[in-house]
Amino acid sequence: MKFMVDKKDRDSSARTGKLALKHGTVKTPVFMPVGTNATVKAMRNDDLEALGINMILSNTYHLYLRPGIDVIKKAGGLHSFMSWKHNILTDSGGFQVFSLTKFRKIESDGVLFRSHIDGSMHKLTPEKVVDIQNILGSDVMMVLDVCTGYDTEKREAEEALEITSTWARRSKLHWDSINKEKGSLWGIVQGNFYEELRKRSAEELISMDFPGYAIGGLSVGEPFQVFTHFLRYTAELLPVEKPRYVMGIGTPEYILEAVESGIDLFDCVFPTRTARNAMAFTYSGTVSLKRESNKYSTKPIDSTCNCTTCRNYSRSYLRHLFNTREILASILTTHHNLYFIMKLVEDIRNSIEEGRFINFKREFLSNYRKENAKDDRNIP
Ligand SMILES: [Zn+2]
């Protein structure tokens, strides 16, 4: 793995760069669509390629439970299993263990949990999570961490941070002992919403010298201003020469904020999940395609969007597809939402290259917020 910063913005921490990975070079900042079950829902791989997507995220927790790591190992890894030629980042499963399972118990060597699918008991250790991602053949892998929610007491957040640091150290040792060539293992900064703990987490991880750093535990229900503050605070603690990744960011407001704070990679289910619920991005805000006002609309989702959905289909038709629960509704709207986000990130990269990022951000948001408040009420 190699990371190179190309251009730094004068007025903020925004930057462009290149992340060279096993399956090709990725231009940063980059948005990674989420392929939870080894598929970005409603999108074929060649549709993703046509949108210029060359890095996706997949979830270790879900793949470990279904189809099972033995199945993917037999297929020769996740790339060949899902027939994806480009890069894959996998998370550690920590977030899902802490958010999806009803029963979990942190033990000194790992986390015991009950599957949210069939109730079976499993145990993930830092070493096992590295081994699983190694079998998956991920280009970027994450260490197992302990996630805490908003409104967590400081003592509990501190305990979670201590375990996260211990597990990160063990993950790194294990990774160094098996294979350095296959992919790269990144650390995750935790510390909840306490500056002192964020700082401590970052310092401990930096001393372990990971090739890249993720900022975890944000976008977990906190107000936007709190998110912004902790994102900036944490990003500034991380080494400038290494890639920074923030997990769970997928709306224009959050993406622009992350980029301004010097973040290089982000992922989120938001653009694809909401598309399946009839919510579409437009340059003047989000709209619900199910709205009555779209019943006779011959206009596309966004008349300035150049995606194949907007070039060929009307809001009226899309509304009808959603109302009749047709599969095509999800396919067409997902395509539009991913096109919109990929175009936004491309525009962001260009604006940084041309030294006008802050202006771009201001202009984009002033249009985007125009209709948003009005349309938000109609989102199902
Ligand atoms: Zn479109």
Coordinates of C-alpha atoms and ligand atoms in Angstrom, one line a residue:
M1 CA 0.0 0.0 0.0
K2 CA 1.2 3.5 -0.8
F3 CA -0.5 6.8 0.0
M4 CA 0.5 10.1 -1.6
V5 CA -1.0 13.5 -0.9
D6 CA -1.3 15.5 -4.1
K7 CA -2.8 18.8 -3.2
K8 CA -3.5 20.5 0.1
D9 CA -6.2 23.2 0.4
R10 CA -4.9 26.5 1.7
D11 CA -8.1 27.4 3.6
S12 CA -8.9 24.1 5.3
S13 CA -7.5 20.6 5.9
A14 CA -9.0 19.3 2.7
R15 CA -6.6 17.4 0.4
T16 CA -6.5 15.2 -2.6
G17 CA -4.3 12.2 -3.0
K18 CA -3.8 8.7 -4.4
L19 CA -4.1 5.4 -2.5
A20 CA -2.3 2.6 -4.3
L21 CA -3.7 -0.7 -3.3
K22 CA -3.4 -4.3 -4.6
H23 CA -6.4 -3.9 -6.9
G24 CA -5.6 -0.5 -8.4
T25 CA -5.1 3.1 -7.4
V26 CA -7.9 5.1 -5.8
K27 CA -8.2 8.8 -6.0
T28 CA -8.9 10.4 -2.7
P29 CA -11.2 11.7 -1.2
V30 CA -13.2 8.7 -2.1
F31 CA -16.7 7.4 -1.2
M32 CA -17.0 3.7 -0.8
P33 CA -20.5 2.2 -1.4
V34 CA -21.3 -0.6 1.1
G35 CA -21.7 -4.2 -0.1
T36 CA -22.8 -5.7 3.2
N37 CA -23.4 -9.2 1.8
A38 CA -20.7 -9.2 -0.9
T39 CA -23.1 -7.1 -3.1
V40 CA -23.9 -3.4 -3.3
K41 CA -27.6 -3.9 -3.2
A42 CA -29.4 -3.5 -6.6
M43 CA -26.2 -2.8 -8.4
R44 CA -24.3 -5.2 -10.8
N45 CA -20.5 -4.9 -10.7
D46 CA -20.3 -3.5 -14.2
D47 CA -22.8 -0.8 -13.2
L48 CA -20.5 0.1 -10.3
E49 CA -17.5 0.2 -12.7
A50 CA -19.5 2.5 -15.1
L51 CA -19.9 4.9 -12.2
G52 CA -16.1 5.0 -11.7
I53 CA -16.3 3.0 -8.4
N54 CA -13.1 1.1 -7.8
M55 CA -13.3 0.6 -4.0
I56 CA -16.2 -0.8 -2.0
L57 CA -16.7 -1.8 1.6
S58 CA -17.9 -5.2 2.8
N59 CA -18.8 -6.4 6.3
T60 CA -16.7 -9.0 8.0
Y61 CA -19.5 -9.8 10.6
H62 CA -22.1 -10.5 7.9
L63 CA -19.8 -12.6 5.7
Y64 CA -18.5 -14.5 8.7
L65 CA -22.1 -15.5 9.6
R66 CA -23.4 -15.9 6.0
P67 CA -22.2 -17.6 3.8
G68 CA -19.4 -18.4 6.3
I69 CA -15.7 -17.9 5.8
D70 CA -15.2 -21.5 4.6
V71 CA -17.4 -20.8 1.6
I72 CA -15.4 -17.7 0.6
K73 CA -12.1 -19.5 1.2
K74 CA -13.2 -22.3 -1.2
A75 CA -14.0 -19.6 -3.8
G76 CA -10.5 -18.2 -3.5
G77 CA -11.4 -15.1 -1.5
L78 CA -14.0 -12.3 -1.6
H79 CA -12.8 -10.8 -4.9
S80 CA -13.4 -14.0 -6.9
F81 CA -16.4 -15.0 -4.8
M82 CA -18.3 -11.9 -5.9
S83 CA -16.4 -11.4 -9.1
W84 CA -15.1 -7.9 -8.2
K85 CA -11.8 -6.9 -9.8
H86 CA -11.3 -3.7 -7.7
N87 CA -10.5 -2.8 -4.1
I88 CA -12.4 -4.0 -1.1
L89 CA -12.1 -2.6 2.4
T90 CA -13.5 -4.8 5.1
D91 CA -14.5 -3.6 8.6
S92 CA -13.7 -5.7 11.7
G93 CA -17.2 -6.7 12.7
G94 CA -16.8 -4.7 15.9
F95 CA -19.5 -2.2 15.0
Q96 CA -22.1 -4.9 14.1
V97 CA -21.3 -7.0 17.2
F98 CA -22.1 -3.9 19.3
S99 CA -25.1 -2.7 17.3
L100 CA -26.9 -5.8 15.9
T101 CA -26.5 -8.5 18.5
K102 CA -28.8 -8.8 21.5
F103 CA -26.2 -10.6 23.6
R104 CA -22.5 -9.8 23.7
K105 CA -19.9 -10.2 26.4
I106 CA -16.4 -8.7 26.3
E107 CA -13.8 -11.1 27.6
S108 CA -10.1 -10.3 28.0
D109 CA -9.2 -12.1 24.7
G110 CA -12.2 -11.2 22.6
V111 CA -15.9 -10.7 22.3
L112 CA -18.5 -13.4 22.7
F113 CA -21.8 -12.8 21.0
R114 CA -25.1 -14.4 19.8
S115 CA -25.8 -14.2 16.0
H116 CA -28.6 -11.9 15.1
I117 CA -29.7 -14.4 12.5
D118 CA -30.0 -17.7 14.2
G119 CA -29.0 -17.1 17.8
S120 CA -25.9 -19.2 17.6
M121 CA -22.9 -18.3 19.9
H122 CA -19.7 -17.1 18.4
K123 CA -16.4 -15.5 19.6
L124 CA -14.3 -13.0 17.7
T125 CA -10.8 -12.3 18.9
P126 CA -8.4 -9.7 17.4
E127 CA -6.3 -12.4 15.9
K128 CA -9.3 -14.3 14.5
V129 CA -10.6 -11.0 12.9
V130 CA -7.3 -10.5 11.1
D131 CA -7.3 -14.1 10.0
I132 CA -10.9 -13.8 8.6
Q133 CA -10.0 -10.6 6.6
N134 CA -6.8 -12.3 5.4
I135 CA -8.9 -15.2 4.0
L136 CA -11.3 -12.7 2.5
G137 CA -8.3 -11.1 0.8
S138 CA -9.3 -7.5 1.7
D139 CA -7.2 -4.7 0.4
V140 CA -7.7 -2.7 3.5
M141 CA -8.5 -4.4 6.8
M142 CA -9.6 -3.1 10.2
V143 CA -8.7 -4.1 13.7
L144 CA -11.3 -5.3 16.1
D145 CA -12.5 -2.5 18.3
V146 CA -15.0 -1.8 21.0
C147 CA -17.7 0.6 20.0
T148 CA -19.6 2.8 22.4
G149 CA -22.7 5.0 21.7
Y150 CA -23.5 8.6 22.3
D151 CA -24.2 9.4 26.0
T152 CA -21.7 6.9 27.3
E153 CA -20.2 7.6 30.7
K154 CA -16.5 8.6 30.7
R155 CA -15.5 5.6 32.7
E156 CA -17.1 3.1 30.4
A157 CA -15.7 5.0 27.3
E158 CA -12.2 4.7 28.9
E159 CA -12.5 1.0 29.5
A160 CA -13.6 0.5 25.9
L161 CA -10.7 2.6 24.7
E162 CA -8.2 0.5 26.8
I163 CA -9.5 -2.7 25.3
T164 CA -9.5 -1.2 21.8
S165 CA -5.8 -0.3 22.2
T166 CA -4.9 -3.7 23.6
W167 CA -6.7 -5.4 20.8
A168 CA -5.1 -3.1 18.2
R169 CA -1.6 -4.0 19.5
R170 CA -2.5 -7.7 19.3
S171 CA -4.0 -7.4 15.8
K172 CA -0.8 -5.6 14.6
L173 CA 1.5 -8.2 16.1
H174 CA -0.5 -11.0 14.6
W175 CA -0.7 -9.3 11.2
D176 CA 3.1 -8.7 11.2
S177 CA 3.6 -12.4 12.0
I178 CA 1.6 -13.7 9.1
N179 CA 1.8 -11.8 5.9
K180 CA 2.6 -8.2 5.2
E181 CA 2.1 -8.4 1.5
K182 CA -1.6 -9.4 1.1
G183 CA -3.3 -6.2 2.3
S184 CA -2.9 -3.5 4.9
L185 CA -4.3 -3.4 8.4
W186 CA -5.5 0.0 9.8
G187 CA -6.1 1.1 13.3
I188 CA -9.4 2.6 14.6
V189 CA -9.4 5.7 16.9
Q190 CA -12.1 5.5 19.6
G191 CA -12.5 7.5 22.8
N192 CA -16.2 8.4 22.5
F193 CA -17.0 12.1 22.9
Y194 CA -14.2 13.0 25.3
E195 CA -11.3 14.9 23.8
E196 CA -8.8 13.5 26.4
L197 CA -9.8 9.9 25.4
R198 CA -9.7 10.6 21.7
K199 CA -6.2 12.1 22.1
R200 CA -5.0 9.1 24.1
S201 CA -6.5 6.6 21.6
A202 CA -4.8 8.4 18.7
E203 CA -1.4 8.6 20.4
E204 CA -1.5 4.9 21.4
L205 CA -2.4 3.8 17.8
I206 CA 0.2 6.1 16.2
S207 CA 2.9 4.6 18.4
M208 CA 1.9 1.2 16.8
D209 CA 2.6 2.7 13.4
F210 CA -0.4 1.6 11.4
P211 CA -0.3 2.4 7.6
G212 CA -3.7 4.2 7.9
Y213 CA -6.2 5.3 10.5
A214 CA -9.9 5.1 10.8
I215 CA -12.0 7.4 13.1
G216 CA -14.7 5.2 14.7
G217 CA -17.5 5.9 17.1
L218 CA -18.8 9.0 15.3
S219 CA -22.2 9.5 13.5
V220 CA -23.8 7.3 16.2
G221 CA -26.7 9.7 16.9
E222 CA -24.9 12.8 18.2
P223 CA -25.9 16.3 17.0
F224 CA -24.2 17.5 13.8
Q225 CA -22.1 20.1 15.7
V226 CA -20.8 17.5 18.1
F227 CA -19.9 15.2 15.2
T228 CA -18.1 18.1 13.5
H229 CA -16.2 19.1 16.6
F230 CA -14.9 15.6 17.3
L231 CA -14.2 14.8 13.7
R232 CA -12.0 17.8 13.4
Y233 CA -10.4 17.3 16.7
T234 CA -9.6 13.7 16.0
A235 CA -8.4 14.2 12.4
E236 CA -5.9 16.8 13.5
L237 CA -4.3 14.3 15.9
L238 CA -3.5 11.9 13.0
P239 CA -0.3 11.9 10.9
V240 CA -0.7 14.0 7.7
E241 CA 1.2 11.5 5.6
K242 CA -1.2 8.6 6.2
P243 CA -4.7 8.1 4.9
R244 CA -7.6 8.9 7.2
Y245 CA -10.9 7.1 7.0
V246 CA -14.2 8.0 8.8
M247 CA -16.8 5.3 9.0
G248 CA -20.5 5.8 8.3
I249 CA -20.5 9.1 6.4
G250 CA -22.8 9.3 3.3
T251 CA -24.8 12.5 3.0
P252 CA -23.5 15.7 1.2
E253 CA -23.3 17.7 4.5
Y254 CA -21.3 15.0 6.3
I255 CA -19.1 14.3 3.3
L256 CA -18.2 18.0 2.8
E257 CA -17.5 18.3 6.5
A258 CA -15.3 15.2 6.5
V259 CA -13.3 16.4 3.5
E260 CA -12.8 19.8 5.1
S261 CA -11.4 18.1 8.2
G262 CA -8.8 16.2 6.1
I263 CA -10.6 12.9 5.7
D264 CA -9.6 10.8 2.7
L265 CA -12.0 7.8 2.8
F266 CA -15.6 7.4 3.9
D267 CA -18.4 4.9 3.4
C268 CA -22.1 4.6 4.2
V269 CA -25.2 2.6 3.4
F270 CA -27.2 5.9 3.3
P271 CA -27.3 6.5 -0.5
T272 CA -28.2 2.9 -1.3
R273 CA -30.5 2.1 1.6
T274 CA -32.5 5.3 1.3
A275 CA -32.8 4.8 -2.5
R276 CA -34.7 1.6 -1.8
N277 CA -37.0 3.6 0.4
A278 CA -37.7 6.1 -2.5
M279 CA -35.5 8.9 -1.3
A280 CA -33.3 10.5 -4.0
F281 CA -30.7 13.2 -3.9
T282 CA -31.1 16.3 -5.9
Y283 CA -29.0 19.4 -6.1
S284 CA -31.6 21.3 -4.2
G285 CA -32.1 18.7 -1.5
T286 CA -33.5 15.2 -1.0
V287 CA -36.9 14.2 -2.4
S288 CA -39.3 11.4 -1.8
L289 CA -40.3 9.8 -5.1
K290 CA -43.5 8.5 -3.5
R291 CA -44.8 12.0 -3.0
E292 CA -48.2 12.7 -4.5
S293 CA -46.8 15.8 -6.2
N294 CA -44.7 13.4 -8.5
K295 CA -47.8 11.6 -9.8
Y296 CA -47.9 13.4 -13.1
S297 CA -44.3 14.7 -13.1
T298 CA -42.6 14.1 -16.5
K299 CA -39.4 15.5 -15.0
P300 CA -36.4 13.4 -14.0
I301 CA -35.3 13.1 -10.4
D302 CA -32.9 16.0 -11.1
S303 CA -33.0 17.8 -14.5
T304 CA -29.2 18.7 -14.2
C305 CA -28.2 15.1 -13.4
N306 CA -26.6 13.1 -16.3
C307 CA -27.1 9.6 -14.9
T308 CA -29.0 7.0 -17.0
T309 CA -32.0 7.1 -14.7
C310 CA -32.4 10.8 -15.1
R311 CA -31.8 10.7 -18.8
N312 CA -34.5 8.0 -19.4
Y313 CA -37.1 8.0 -16.6
S314 CA -39.6 10.4 -15.1
R315 CA -40.5 10.9 -11.5
S316 CA -44.0 9.8 -12.4
Y317 CA -42.7 6.4 -13.6
L318 CA -40.4 5.9 -10.6
R319 CA -43.3 6.7 -8.3
H320 CA -45.4 4.1 -10.0
L321 CA -42.6 1.5 -9.7
F322 CA -42.3 2.2 -6.0
N323 CA -46.0 2.0 -5.5
T324 CA -46.2 -1.3 -7.3
R325 CA -43.1 -2.6 -5.4
E326 CA -41.2 -3.3 -8.7
I327 CA -37.6 -4.3 -8.4
L328 CA -36.6 -1.7 -11.0
A329 CA -37.5 1.1 -8.6
S330 CA -34.6 0.2 -6.3
I331 CA -32.2 -0.4 -9.2
L332 CA -32.9 2.9 -10.9
T333 CA -32.9 5.0 -7.7
T334 CA -29.8 3.4 -6.3
H335 CA -28.0 4.1 -9.6
H336 CA -29.0 7.8 -9.4
N337 CA -28.0 8.2 -5.7
L338 CA -24.6 6.6 -6.2
Y339 CA -24.0 8.6 -9.4
F340 CA -24.9 11.8 -7.5
I341 CA -22.5 11.0 -4.6
M342 CA -19.7 9.9 -6.9
K343 CA -20.1 13.1 -8.9
L344 CA -20.2 15.2 -5.7
V345 CA -16.9 13.6 -4.6
E346 CA -15.4 14.1 -8.0
D347 CA -16.4 17.8 -7.9
I348 CA -14.9 18.1 -4.5
R349 CA -11.6 16.6 -5.7
N350 CA -11.6 19.1 -8.6
S351 CA -12.4 22.0 -6.3
I352 CA -9.5 21.1 -4.0
E353 CA -7.1 20.8 -7.0
E354 CA -8.2 24.2 -8.2
G355 CA -7.9 25.8 -4.8
R356 CA -11.7 26.7 -4.4
F357 CA -13.0 24.0 -2.1
I358 CA -14.5 26.3 0.6
N359 CA -16.4 28.2 -2.1
F360 CA -17.6 25.0 -3.7
K361 CA -18.8 23.8 -0.3
R362 CA -20.6 27.0 0.4
E363 CA -22.3 27.1 -3.0
F364 CA -23.2 23.5 -3.0
L365 CA -24.8 23.6 0.4
S366 CA -26.7 26.9 -0.2
N367 CA -28.5 25.2 -3.1
Y368 CA -28.8 21.8 -1.4
R369 CA -30.4 23.3 1.7
K370 CA -33.0 25.2 -0.3
E371 CA -35.5 22.5 -0.7
N372 CA -34.2 20.0 1.8
A373 CA -36.0 21.1 4.9
K374 CA -39.3 21.1 3.0
D375 CA -38.7 17.7 1.4
D376 CA -37.3 16.0 4.6
R377 CA -40.9 15.9 6.0
N378 CA -41.9 13.6 3.1
I379 CA -39.1 11.0 3.5
P380 CA -40.7 7.8 4.6
Ligands
ZN1 ZN -29.7 11.0 -11.9

